[in-house]
Short mmCIF file of C-alpha atoms and ligand atoms in Angstrom, two decimals:
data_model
loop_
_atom_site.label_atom_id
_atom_site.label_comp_id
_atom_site.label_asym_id
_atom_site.label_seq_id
_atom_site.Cartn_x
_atom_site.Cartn_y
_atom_site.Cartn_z
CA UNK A 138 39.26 114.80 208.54
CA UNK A 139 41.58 116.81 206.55
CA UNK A 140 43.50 119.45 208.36
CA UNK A 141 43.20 122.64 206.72
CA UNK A 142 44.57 126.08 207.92
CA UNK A 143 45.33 129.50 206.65
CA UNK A 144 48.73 129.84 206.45
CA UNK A 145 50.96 127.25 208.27
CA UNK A 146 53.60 129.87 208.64
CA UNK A 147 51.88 131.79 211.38
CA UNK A 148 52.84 129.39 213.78
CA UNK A 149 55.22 130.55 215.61
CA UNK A 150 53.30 133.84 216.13
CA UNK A 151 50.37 131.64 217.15
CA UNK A 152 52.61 129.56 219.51
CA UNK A 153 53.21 133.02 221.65
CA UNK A 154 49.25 133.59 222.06
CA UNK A 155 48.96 130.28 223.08
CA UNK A 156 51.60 131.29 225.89
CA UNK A 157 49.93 134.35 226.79
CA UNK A 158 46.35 132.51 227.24
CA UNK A 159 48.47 129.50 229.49
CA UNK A 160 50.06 131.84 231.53
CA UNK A 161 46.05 132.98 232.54
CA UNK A 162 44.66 130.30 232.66
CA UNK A 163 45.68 128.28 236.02
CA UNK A 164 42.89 125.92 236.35
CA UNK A 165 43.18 124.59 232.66
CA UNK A 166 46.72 124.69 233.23
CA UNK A 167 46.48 122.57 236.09
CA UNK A 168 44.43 119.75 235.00
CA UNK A 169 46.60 119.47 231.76
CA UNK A 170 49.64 119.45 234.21
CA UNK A 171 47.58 116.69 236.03
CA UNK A 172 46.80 114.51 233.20
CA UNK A 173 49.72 114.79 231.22
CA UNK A 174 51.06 111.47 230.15
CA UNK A 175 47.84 109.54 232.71
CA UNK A 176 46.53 107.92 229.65
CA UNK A 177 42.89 109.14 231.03
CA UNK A 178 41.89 109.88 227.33
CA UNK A 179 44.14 106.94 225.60
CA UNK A 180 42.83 105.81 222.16
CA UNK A 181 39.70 108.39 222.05
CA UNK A 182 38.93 110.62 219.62
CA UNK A 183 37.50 113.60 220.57
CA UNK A 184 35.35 115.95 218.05
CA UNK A 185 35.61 119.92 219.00
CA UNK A 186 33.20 122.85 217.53
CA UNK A 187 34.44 125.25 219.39
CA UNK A 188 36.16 129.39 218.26
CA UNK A 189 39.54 128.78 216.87
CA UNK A 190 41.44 130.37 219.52
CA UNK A 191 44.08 130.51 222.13
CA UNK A 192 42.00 129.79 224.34
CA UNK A 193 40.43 127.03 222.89
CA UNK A 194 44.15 126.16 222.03
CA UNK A 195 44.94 125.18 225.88
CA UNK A 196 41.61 123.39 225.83
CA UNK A 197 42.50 121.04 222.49
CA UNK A 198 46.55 120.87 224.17
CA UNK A 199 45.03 119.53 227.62
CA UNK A 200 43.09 116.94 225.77
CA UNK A 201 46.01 115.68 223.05
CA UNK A 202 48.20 115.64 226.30
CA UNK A 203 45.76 113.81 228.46
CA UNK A 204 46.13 111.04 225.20
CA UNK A 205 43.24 112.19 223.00
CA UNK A 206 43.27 112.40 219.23
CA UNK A 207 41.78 115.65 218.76
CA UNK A 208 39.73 116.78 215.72
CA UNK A 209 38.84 120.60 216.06
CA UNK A 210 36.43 122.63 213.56
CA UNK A 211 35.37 126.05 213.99
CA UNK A 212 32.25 127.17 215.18
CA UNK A 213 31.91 130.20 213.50
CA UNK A 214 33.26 131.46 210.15
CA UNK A 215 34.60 134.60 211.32
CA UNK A 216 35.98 133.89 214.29
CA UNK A 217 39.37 131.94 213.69
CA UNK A 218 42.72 132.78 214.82
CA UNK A 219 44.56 132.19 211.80
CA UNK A 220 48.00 131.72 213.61
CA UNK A 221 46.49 129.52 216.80
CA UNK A 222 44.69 126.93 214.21
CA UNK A 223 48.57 126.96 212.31
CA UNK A 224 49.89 126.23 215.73
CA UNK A 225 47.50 123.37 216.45
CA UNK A 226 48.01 122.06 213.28
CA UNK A 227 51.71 122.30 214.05
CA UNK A 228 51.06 120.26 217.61
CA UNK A 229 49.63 117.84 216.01
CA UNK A 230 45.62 118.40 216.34
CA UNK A 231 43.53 117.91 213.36
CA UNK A 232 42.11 121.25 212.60
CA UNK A 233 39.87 122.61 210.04
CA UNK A 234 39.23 126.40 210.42
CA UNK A 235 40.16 129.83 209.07
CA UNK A 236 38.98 132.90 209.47
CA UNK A 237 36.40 133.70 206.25
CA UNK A 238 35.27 130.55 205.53
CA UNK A 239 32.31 130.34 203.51
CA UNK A 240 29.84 128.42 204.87
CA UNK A 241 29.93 125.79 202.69
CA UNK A 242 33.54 125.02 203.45
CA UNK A 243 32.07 125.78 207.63
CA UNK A 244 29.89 122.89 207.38
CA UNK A 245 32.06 120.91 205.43
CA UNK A 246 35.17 121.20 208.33
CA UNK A 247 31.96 120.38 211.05
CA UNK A 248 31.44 116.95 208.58
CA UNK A 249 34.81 116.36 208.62
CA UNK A 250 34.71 115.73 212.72
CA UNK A 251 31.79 113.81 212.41
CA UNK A 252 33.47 111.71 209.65
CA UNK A 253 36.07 110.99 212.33
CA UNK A 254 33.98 108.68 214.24
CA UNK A 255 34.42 110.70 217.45
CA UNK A 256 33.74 108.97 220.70
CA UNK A 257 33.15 112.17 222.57
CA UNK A 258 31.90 115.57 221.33
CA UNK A 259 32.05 119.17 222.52
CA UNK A 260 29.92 121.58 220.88
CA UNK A 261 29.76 125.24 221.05
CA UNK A 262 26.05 126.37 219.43
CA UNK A 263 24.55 123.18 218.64
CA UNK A 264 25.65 122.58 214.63
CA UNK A 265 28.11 119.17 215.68
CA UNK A 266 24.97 117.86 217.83
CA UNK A 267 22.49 118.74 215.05
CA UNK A 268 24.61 117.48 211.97
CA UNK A 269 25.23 113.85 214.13
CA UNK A 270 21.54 113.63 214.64
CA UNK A 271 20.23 114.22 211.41
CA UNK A 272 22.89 112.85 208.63
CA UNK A 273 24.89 111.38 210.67
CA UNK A 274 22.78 109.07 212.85
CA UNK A 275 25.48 106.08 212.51
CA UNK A 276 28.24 107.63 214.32
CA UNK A 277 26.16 109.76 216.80
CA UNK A 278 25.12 106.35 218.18
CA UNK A 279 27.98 105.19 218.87
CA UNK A 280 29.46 108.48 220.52
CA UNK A 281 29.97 108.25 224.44
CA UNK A 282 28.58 111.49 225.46
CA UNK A 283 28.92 115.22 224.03
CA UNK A 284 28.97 118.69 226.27
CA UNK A 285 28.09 121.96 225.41
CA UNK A 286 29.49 125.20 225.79
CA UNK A 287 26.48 128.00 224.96
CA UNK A 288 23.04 128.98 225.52
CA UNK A 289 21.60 129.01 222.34
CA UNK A 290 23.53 125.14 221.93
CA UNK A 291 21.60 124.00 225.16
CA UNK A 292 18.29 125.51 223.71
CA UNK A 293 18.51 123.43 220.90
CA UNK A 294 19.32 120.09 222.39
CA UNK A 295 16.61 120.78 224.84
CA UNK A 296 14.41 120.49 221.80
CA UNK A 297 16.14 117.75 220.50
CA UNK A 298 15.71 115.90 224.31
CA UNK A 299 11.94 116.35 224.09
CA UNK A 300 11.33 115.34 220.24
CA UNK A 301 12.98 111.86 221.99
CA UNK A 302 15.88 112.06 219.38
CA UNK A 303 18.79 112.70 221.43
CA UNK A 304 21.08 109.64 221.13
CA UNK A 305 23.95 110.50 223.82
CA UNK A 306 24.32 111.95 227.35
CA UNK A 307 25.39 115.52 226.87
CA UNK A 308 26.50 117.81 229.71
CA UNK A 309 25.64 121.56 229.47
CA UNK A 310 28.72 122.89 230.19
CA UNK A 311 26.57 126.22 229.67
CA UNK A 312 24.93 125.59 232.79
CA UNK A 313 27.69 125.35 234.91
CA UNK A 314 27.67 128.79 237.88
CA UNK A 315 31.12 128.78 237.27
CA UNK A 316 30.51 129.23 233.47
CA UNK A 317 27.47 131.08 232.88
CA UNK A 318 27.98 133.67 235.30
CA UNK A 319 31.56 134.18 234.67
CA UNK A 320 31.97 133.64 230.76
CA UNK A 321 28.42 134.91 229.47
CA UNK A 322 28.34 137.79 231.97
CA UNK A 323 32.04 139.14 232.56
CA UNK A 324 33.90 137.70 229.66
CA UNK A 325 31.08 139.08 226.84
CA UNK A 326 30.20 142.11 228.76
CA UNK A 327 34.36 143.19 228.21
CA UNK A 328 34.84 141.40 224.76
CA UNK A 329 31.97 142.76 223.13
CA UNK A 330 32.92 146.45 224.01
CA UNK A 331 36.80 145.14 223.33
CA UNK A 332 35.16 144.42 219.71
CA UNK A 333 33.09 147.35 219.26
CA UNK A 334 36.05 149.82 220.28
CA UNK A 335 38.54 147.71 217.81
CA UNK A 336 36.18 147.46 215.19
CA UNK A 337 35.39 151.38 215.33
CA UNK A 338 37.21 152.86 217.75
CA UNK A 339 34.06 155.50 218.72
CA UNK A 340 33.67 156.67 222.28
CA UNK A 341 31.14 154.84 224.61
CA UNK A 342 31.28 157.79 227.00
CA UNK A 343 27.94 160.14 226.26
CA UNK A 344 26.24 157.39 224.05
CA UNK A 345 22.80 155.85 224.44
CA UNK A 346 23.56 152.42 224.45
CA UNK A 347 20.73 149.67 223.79
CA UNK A 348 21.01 146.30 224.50
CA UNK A 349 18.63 143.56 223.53
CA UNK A 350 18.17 141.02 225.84
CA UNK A 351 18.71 140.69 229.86
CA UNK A 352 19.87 137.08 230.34
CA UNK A 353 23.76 136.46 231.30
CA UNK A 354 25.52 138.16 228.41
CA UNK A 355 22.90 141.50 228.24
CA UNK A 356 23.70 141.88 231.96
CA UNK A 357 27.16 141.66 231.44
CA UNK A 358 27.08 144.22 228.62
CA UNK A 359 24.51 146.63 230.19
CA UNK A 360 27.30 147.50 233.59
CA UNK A 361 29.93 147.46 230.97
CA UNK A 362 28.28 149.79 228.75
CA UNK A 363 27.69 152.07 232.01
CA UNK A 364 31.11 151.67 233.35
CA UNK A 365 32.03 153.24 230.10
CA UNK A 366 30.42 156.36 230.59
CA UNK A 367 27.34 155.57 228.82
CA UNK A 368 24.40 158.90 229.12
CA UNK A 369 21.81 155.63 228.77
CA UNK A 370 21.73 152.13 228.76
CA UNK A 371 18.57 151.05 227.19
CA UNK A 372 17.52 147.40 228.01
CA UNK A 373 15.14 145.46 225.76
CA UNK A 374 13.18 142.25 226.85
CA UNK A 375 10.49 139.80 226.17
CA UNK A 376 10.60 137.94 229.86
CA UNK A 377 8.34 140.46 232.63
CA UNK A 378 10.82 139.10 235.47
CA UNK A 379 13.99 140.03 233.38
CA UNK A 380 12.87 143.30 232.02
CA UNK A 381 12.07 144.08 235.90
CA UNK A 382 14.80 143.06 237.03
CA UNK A 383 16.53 145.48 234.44
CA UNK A 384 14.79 147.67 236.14
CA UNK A 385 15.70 147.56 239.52
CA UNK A 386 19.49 147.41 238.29
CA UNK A 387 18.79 150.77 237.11
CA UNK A 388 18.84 150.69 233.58
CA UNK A 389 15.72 152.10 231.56
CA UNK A 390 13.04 149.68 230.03
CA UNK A 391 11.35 149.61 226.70
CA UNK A 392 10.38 148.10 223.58
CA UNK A 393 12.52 148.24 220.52
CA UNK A 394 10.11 150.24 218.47
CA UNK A 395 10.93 153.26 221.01
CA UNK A 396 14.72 152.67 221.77
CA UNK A 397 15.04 152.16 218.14
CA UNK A 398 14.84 156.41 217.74
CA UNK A 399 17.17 156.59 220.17
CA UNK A 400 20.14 154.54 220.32
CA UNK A 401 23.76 155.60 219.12
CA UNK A 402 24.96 151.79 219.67
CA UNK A 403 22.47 148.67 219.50
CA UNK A 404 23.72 145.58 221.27
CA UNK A 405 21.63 142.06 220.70
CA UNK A 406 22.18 139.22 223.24
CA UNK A 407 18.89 137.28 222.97
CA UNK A 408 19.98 134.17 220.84
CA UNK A 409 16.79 134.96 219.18
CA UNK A 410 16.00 136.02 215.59
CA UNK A 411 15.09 139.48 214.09
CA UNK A 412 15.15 141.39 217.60
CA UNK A 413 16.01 144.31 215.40
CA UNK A 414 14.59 144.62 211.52
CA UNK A 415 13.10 146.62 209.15
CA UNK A 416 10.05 148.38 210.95
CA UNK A 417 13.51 149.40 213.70
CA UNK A 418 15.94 150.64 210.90
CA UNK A 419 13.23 152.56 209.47
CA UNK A 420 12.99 154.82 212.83
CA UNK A 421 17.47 154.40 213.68
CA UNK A 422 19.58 157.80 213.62
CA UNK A 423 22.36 158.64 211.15
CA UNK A 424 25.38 157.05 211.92
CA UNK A 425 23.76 154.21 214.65
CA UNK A 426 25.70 151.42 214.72
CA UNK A 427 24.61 147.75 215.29
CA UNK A 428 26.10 144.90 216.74
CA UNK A 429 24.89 141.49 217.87
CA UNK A 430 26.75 139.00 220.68
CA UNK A 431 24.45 136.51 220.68
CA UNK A 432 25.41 132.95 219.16
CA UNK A 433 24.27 133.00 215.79
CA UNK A 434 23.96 136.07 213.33
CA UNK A 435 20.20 135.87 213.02
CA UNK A 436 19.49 138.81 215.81
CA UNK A 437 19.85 141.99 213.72
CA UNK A 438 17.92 141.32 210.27
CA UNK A 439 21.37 141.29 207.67
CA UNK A 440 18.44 140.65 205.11
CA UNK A 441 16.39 143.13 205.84
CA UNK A 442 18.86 145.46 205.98
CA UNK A 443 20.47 144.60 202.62
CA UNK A 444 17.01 145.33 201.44
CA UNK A 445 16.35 148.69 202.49
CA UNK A 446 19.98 150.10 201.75
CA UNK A 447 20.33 151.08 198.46
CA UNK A 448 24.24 151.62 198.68
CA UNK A 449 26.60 149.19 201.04
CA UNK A 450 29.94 149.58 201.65
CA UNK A 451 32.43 148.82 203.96
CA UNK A 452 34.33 151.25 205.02
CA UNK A 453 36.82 149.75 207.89
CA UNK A 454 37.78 146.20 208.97
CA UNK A 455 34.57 145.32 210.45
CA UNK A 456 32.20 147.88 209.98
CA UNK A 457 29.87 147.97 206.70
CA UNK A 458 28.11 151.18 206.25
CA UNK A 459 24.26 150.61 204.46
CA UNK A 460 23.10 153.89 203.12
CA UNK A 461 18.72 153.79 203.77
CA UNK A 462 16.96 155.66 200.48
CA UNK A 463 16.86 158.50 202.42
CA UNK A 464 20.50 158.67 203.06
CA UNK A 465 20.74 157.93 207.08
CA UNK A 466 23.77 155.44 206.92
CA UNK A 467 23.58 152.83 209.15
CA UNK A 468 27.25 150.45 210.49
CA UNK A 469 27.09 147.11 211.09
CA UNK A 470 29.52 145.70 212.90
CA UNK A 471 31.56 142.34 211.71
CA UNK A 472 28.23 141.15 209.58
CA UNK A 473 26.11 140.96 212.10
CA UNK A 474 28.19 137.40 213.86
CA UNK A 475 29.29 137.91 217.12
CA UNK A 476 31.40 140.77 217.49
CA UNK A 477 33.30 139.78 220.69
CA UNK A 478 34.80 137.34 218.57
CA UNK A 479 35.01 138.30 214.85
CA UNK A 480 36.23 142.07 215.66
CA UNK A 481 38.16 141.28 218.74
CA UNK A 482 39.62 137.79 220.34
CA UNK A 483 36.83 136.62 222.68
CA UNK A 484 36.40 136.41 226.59
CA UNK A 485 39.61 137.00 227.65
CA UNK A 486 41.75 134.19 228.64
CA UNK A 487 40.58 134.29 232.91
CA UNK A 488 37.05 133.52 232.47
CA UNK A 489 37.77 130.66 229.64
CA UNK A 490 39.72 129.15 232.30
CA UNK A 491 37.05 128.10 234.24
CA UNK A 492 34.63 127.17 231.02
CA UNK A 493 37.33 125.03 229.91
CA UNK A 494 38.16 123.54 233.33
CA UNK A 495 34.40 122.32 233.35
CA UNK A 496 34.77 121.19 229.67
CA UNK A 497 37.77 118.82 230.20
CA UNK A 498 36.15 117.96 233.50
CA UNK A 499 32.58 117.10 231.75
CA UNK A 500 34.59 114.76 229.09
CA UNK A 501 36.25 113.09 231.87
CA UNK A 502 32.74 112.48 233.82
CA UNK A 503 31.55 111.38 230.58
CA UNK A 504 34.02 108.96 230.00
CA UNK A 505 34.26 107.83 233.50
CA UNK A 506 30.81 107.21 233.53
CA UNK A 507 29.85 105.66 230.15
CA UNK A 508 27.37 102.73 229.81
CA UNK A 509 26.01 104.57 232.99
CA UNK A 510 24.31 107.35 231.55
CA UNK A 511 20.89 108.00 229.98
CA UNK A 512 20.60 109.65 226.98
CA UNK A 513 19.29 112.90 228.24
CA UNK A 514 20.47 116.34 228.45
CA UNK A 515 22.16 117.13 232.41
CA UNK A 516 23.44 120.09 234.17
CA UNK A 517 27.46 119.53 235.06
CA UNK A 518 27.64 117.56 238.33
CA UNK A 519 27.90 120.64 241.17
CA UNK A 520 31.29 119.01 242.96
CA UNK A 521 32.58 119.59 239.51
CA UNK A 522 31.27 123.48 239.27
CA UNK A 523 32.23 123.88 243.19
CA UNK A 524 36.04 122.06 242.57
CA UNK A 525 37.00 124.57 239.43
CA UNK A 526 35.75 127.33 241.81
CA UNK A 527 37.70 126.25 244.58
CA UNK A 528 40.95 125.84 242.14
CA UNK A 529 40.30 129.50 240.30
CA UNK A 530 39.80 131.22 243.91
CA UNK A 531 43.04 129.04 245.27
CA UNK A 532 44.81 130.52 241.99
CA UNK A 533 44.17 133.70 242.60
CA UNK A 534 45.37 133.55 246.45
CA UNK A 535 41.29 134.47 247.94
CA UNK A 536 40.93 132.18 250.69
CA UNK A 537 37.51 131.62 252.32
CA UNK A 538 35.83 130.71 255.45
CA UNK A 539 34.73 127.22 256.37
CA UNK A 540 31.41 126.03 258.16
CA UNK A 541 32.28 125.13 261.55
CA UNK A 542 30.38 121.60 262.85
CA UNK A 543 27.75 123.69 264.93
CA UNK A 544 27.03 125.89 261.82
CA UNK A 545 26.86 122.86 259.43
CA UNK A 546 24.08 120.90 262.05
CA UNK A 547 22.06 124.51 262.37
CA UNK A 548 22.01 124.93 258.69
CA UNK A 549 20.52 120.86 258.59
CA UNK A 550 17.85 120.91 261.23
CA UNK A 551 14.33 122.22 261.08
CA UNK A 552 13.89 122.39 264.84
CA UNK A 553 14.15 125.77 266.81
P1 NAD B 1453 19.73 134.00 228.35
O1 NAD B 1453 18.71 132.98 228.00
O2 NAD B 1453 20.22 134.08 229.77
O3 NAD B 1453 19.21 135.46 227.95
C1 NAD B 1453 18.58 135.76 226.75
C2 NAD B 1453 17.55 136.85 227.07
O4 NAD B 1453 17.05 137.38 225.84
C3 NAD B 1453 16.34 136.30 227.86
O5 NAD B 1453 16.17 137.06 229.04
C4 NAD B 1453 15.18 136.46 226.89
O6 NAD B 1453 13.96 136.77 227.54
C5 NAD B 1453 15.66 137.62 226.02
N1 NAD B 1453 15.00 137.70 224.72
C6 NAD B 1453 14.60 136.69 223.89
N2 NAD B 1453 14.02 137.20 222.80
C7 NAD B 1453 14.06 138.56 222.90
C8 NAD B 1453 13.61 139.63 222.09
N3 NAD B 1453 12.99 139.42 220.93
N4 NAD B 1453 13.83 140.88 222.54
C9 NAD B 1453 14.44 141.13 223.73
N5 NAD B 1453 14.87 140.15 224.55
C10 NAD B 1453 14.68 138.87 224.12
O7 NAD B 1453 20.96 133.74 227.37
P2 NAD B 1453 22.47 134.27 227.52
O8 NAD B 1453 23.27 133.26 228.27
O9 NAD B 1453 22.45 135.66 227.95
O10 NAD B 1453 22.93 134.15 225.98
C11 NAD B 1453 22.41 134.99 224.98
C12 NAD B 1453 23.05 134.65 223.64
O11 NAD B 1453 24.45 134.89 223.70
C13 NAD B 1453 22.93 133.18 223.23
O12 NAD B 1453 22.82 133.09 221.84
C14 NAD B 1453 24.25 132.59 223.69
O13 NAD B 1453 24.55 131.39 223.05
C15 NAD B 1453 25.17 133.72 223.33
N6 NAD B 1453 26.50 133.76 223.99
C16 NAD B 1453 27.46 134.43 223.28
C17 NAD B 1453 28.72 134.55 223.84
C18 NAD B 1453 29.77 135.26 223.08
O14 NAD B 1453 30.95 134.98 223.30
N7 NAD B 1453 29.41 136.19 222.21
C19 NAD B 1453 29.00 134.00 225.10
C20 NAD B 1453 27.98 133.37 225.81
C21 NAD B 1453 26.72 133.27 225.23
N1 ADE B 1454 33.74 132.09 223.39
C1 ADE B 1454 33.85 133.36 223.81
N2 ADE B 1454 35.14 133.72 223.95
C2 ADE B 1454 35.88 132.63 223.62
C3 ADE B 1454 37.28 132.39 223.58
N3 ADE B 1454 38.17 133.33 223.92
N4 ADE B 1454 37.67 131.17 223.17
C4 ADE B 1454 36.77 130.22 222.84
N5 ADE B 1454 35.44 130.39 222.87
C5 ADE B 1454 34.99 131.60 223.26
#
């Protein structure tokens, strides 16, 4: 793999994010303090899909210093740090990314870890897993084990578990309590708002604010959205339990074809396709303004849209403004890809703490464990999820009670 940056001369900016994001993340920190110079990841190469940032930055560090050749590529074309991937390149990772890539050049930094002959993988979305198993068949046989770090990731190797074509253990990372209800919930429902307010600096309080989807990151989004001062938050759904669950939380219910005519600010989290399209734009205010945090930039229609709009232009970092024949003028935000991380810089640092914590942690099980493992898709062990939540509630100085002996044989017998 060829490294390949934007400008090796942001590094030393990129070096002081990199400080910020250790100086927040204590679990991370602590493993990498742990392993430093143990040898636990001696002569592996390890392939990373993951964002580009400083985050991810601690993550890659913690690897390299735990003896790992790491080979990083981006997982998404907008959403590179420009001076973190200088810095890594400057610490000696291999790393492929910069923010704009076309995707050409995206797929051909993914090929480039593959090419690398990695003996573990972490994947964030699914393309590293999917590109092993389908050209690169060779090397995915030969890989130890994988993890990875999203929903929409997990959904697809599901798929690939049941067609009987998985050829590694992989551990969703996704699946871990302490990363699903931290990262997708807290760290999106902030970060997307951190990227819609950056991206277009508007006022959330007095909007009608719709969001699509009520899994982890719609949740997160929909109390963030009111704890901005939001007049409505509008929840969308396919799933009866979810939408009533929506419900109960207090947020109103409905299709898309009736929020659609109301919304000021439309917010997919569904990791599904066309949630909002033509027949929707058709019936949108002047001025709404659409963004998507779900994985891949499939949710809002960017086709149908360029379809209808018979003038686009962008008018602010961030923001394109489509003009429909009747001259309502429409803003998407960041082209549709996930907003949290192309307008703004992701989760903030806390929350990636513990997702990365379970990352290195899932490697390390992987490794650990090879020749062991079946070929199937697995949750992360739970002494793994409990330990980083133990570590991240010790960092932050929370202590908790303990069962005492009595309490532990009550909570084991079935006898009254
Ligand atoms: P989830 O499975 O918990 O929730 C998705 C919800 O969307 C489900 O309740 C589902 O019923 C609903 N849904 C599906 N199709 C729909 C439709 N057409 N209309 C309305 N609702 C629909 O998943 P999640 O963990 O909340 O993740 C959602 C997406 O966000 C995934 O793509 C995931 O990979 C991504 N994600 C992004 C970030 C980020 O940083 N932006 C972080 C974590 C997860
Ligand atoms: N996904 C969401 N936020 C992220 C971040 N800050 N770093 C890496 N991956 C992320």
């Amino acid at each position: 793999m060829v490294t390949r940056v934007r400008d090796r001369g942001l590094a030393e900016q990129g070096s002081l994010k990199v400080y910020w994001a250790e100086r927040h993340m204590p679990v991370l920190m602590n493993l990498r303090r742990r392993y430093k110079g143990s040898g636990l990841f001696k002569g592996l190469r390890i392939g990373c899909v993951l964002h580009v940032t400083k985050e991810t930055a601690v993550l890659a560090l913690a690897l390299r210093d735990a003896g790992a050749e790491v080979y990083l590529a981006a997982s998404n074309p907008l959403s590179t740090q420009d001076d973190v991937a200088a810095y890594l390149a400057e610490q000696g990772i291999e790393v492929c990314a910069w923010r704009g890539m076309s995707s050409d050049e995206y797929w051909g930094c993914i090929r480039g870890v593959a090419e690398a002959s990695p003996d573990l993988v972490t994947d964030d979305g699914g393309d590293l897993h999917s590109l092993l198993h389908s050209e690169y068949l060779d090397k995915a046989s030969s890989i130890i084990g994988g993890t990875e770090e999203t929903t929409t990731g997990v959904i697809r190797l599901r798929a690939l578990e049941k067609e009987g074509l998985l050829r590694y253990p992989v551990i969703a990372v996704n699946n871990a309590y302490t990363k699903h209800l931290f990262d997708n919930r807290y760290g999106t429902g902030q970060s997307t708002f951190d990227g819609i307010m950056r991206a277009t600096n508007i006022l959330i309080a007095g909007k009608v604010v719709v969001v699509a989807g009520y899994g982890w990151v719609g949740r997160g989004i929909a109390a963030r959205a009111r704890g901005l001062g939001a007049r409505r938050v509008i929840v969308t759904e396919v799933d009866p339990i979810r939408a009533l669950e929506a419900v109960f939380d207090g947020y109103e219910v409905m299709p898309m074809s009736r929020a659609a005519e109301i919304g000021d600010i439309f917010i997919t989290a569904t990791g599904n396709r066309d949630v909002i399209r033509r027949e929707h734009f058709l019936k949108m205010r002047d001025g709404a303004i659409l963004a998507n945090s779900g994985h891949f930039n499939v949710e809002v229609s960017v086709k149908d849209l360029e379809e209808l709009a018979v003038e686009k232009k962008r008018i602010r970092p961030n923001v394109d403004e489509y003009t429909l024949p009747d001259g309502r003028r429409l803003y998407l935000l960041a082209e549709g890809r996930l907003v949290n991380l192309a307008a703004a810089e992701g989760h903030p640092s806390e929350v990636m703490d513990m997702s990365f914590a379970n990352q290195f942690l899932a490697l390390k099980y992987l490794y650990q464990n090879r020749g062991r493992l079946p070929p199937r898709l697995m949750n992360p062990p739970l002494e793994i999820d409990r330990g980083v939540a133990r570590e991240k509630l010790a960092a932050m100085g929370i202590e908790i009670d303990e069962l005492t002996p009595e309490q532990k044989k009550y909570l084991e017998s079935w006898r009254t």
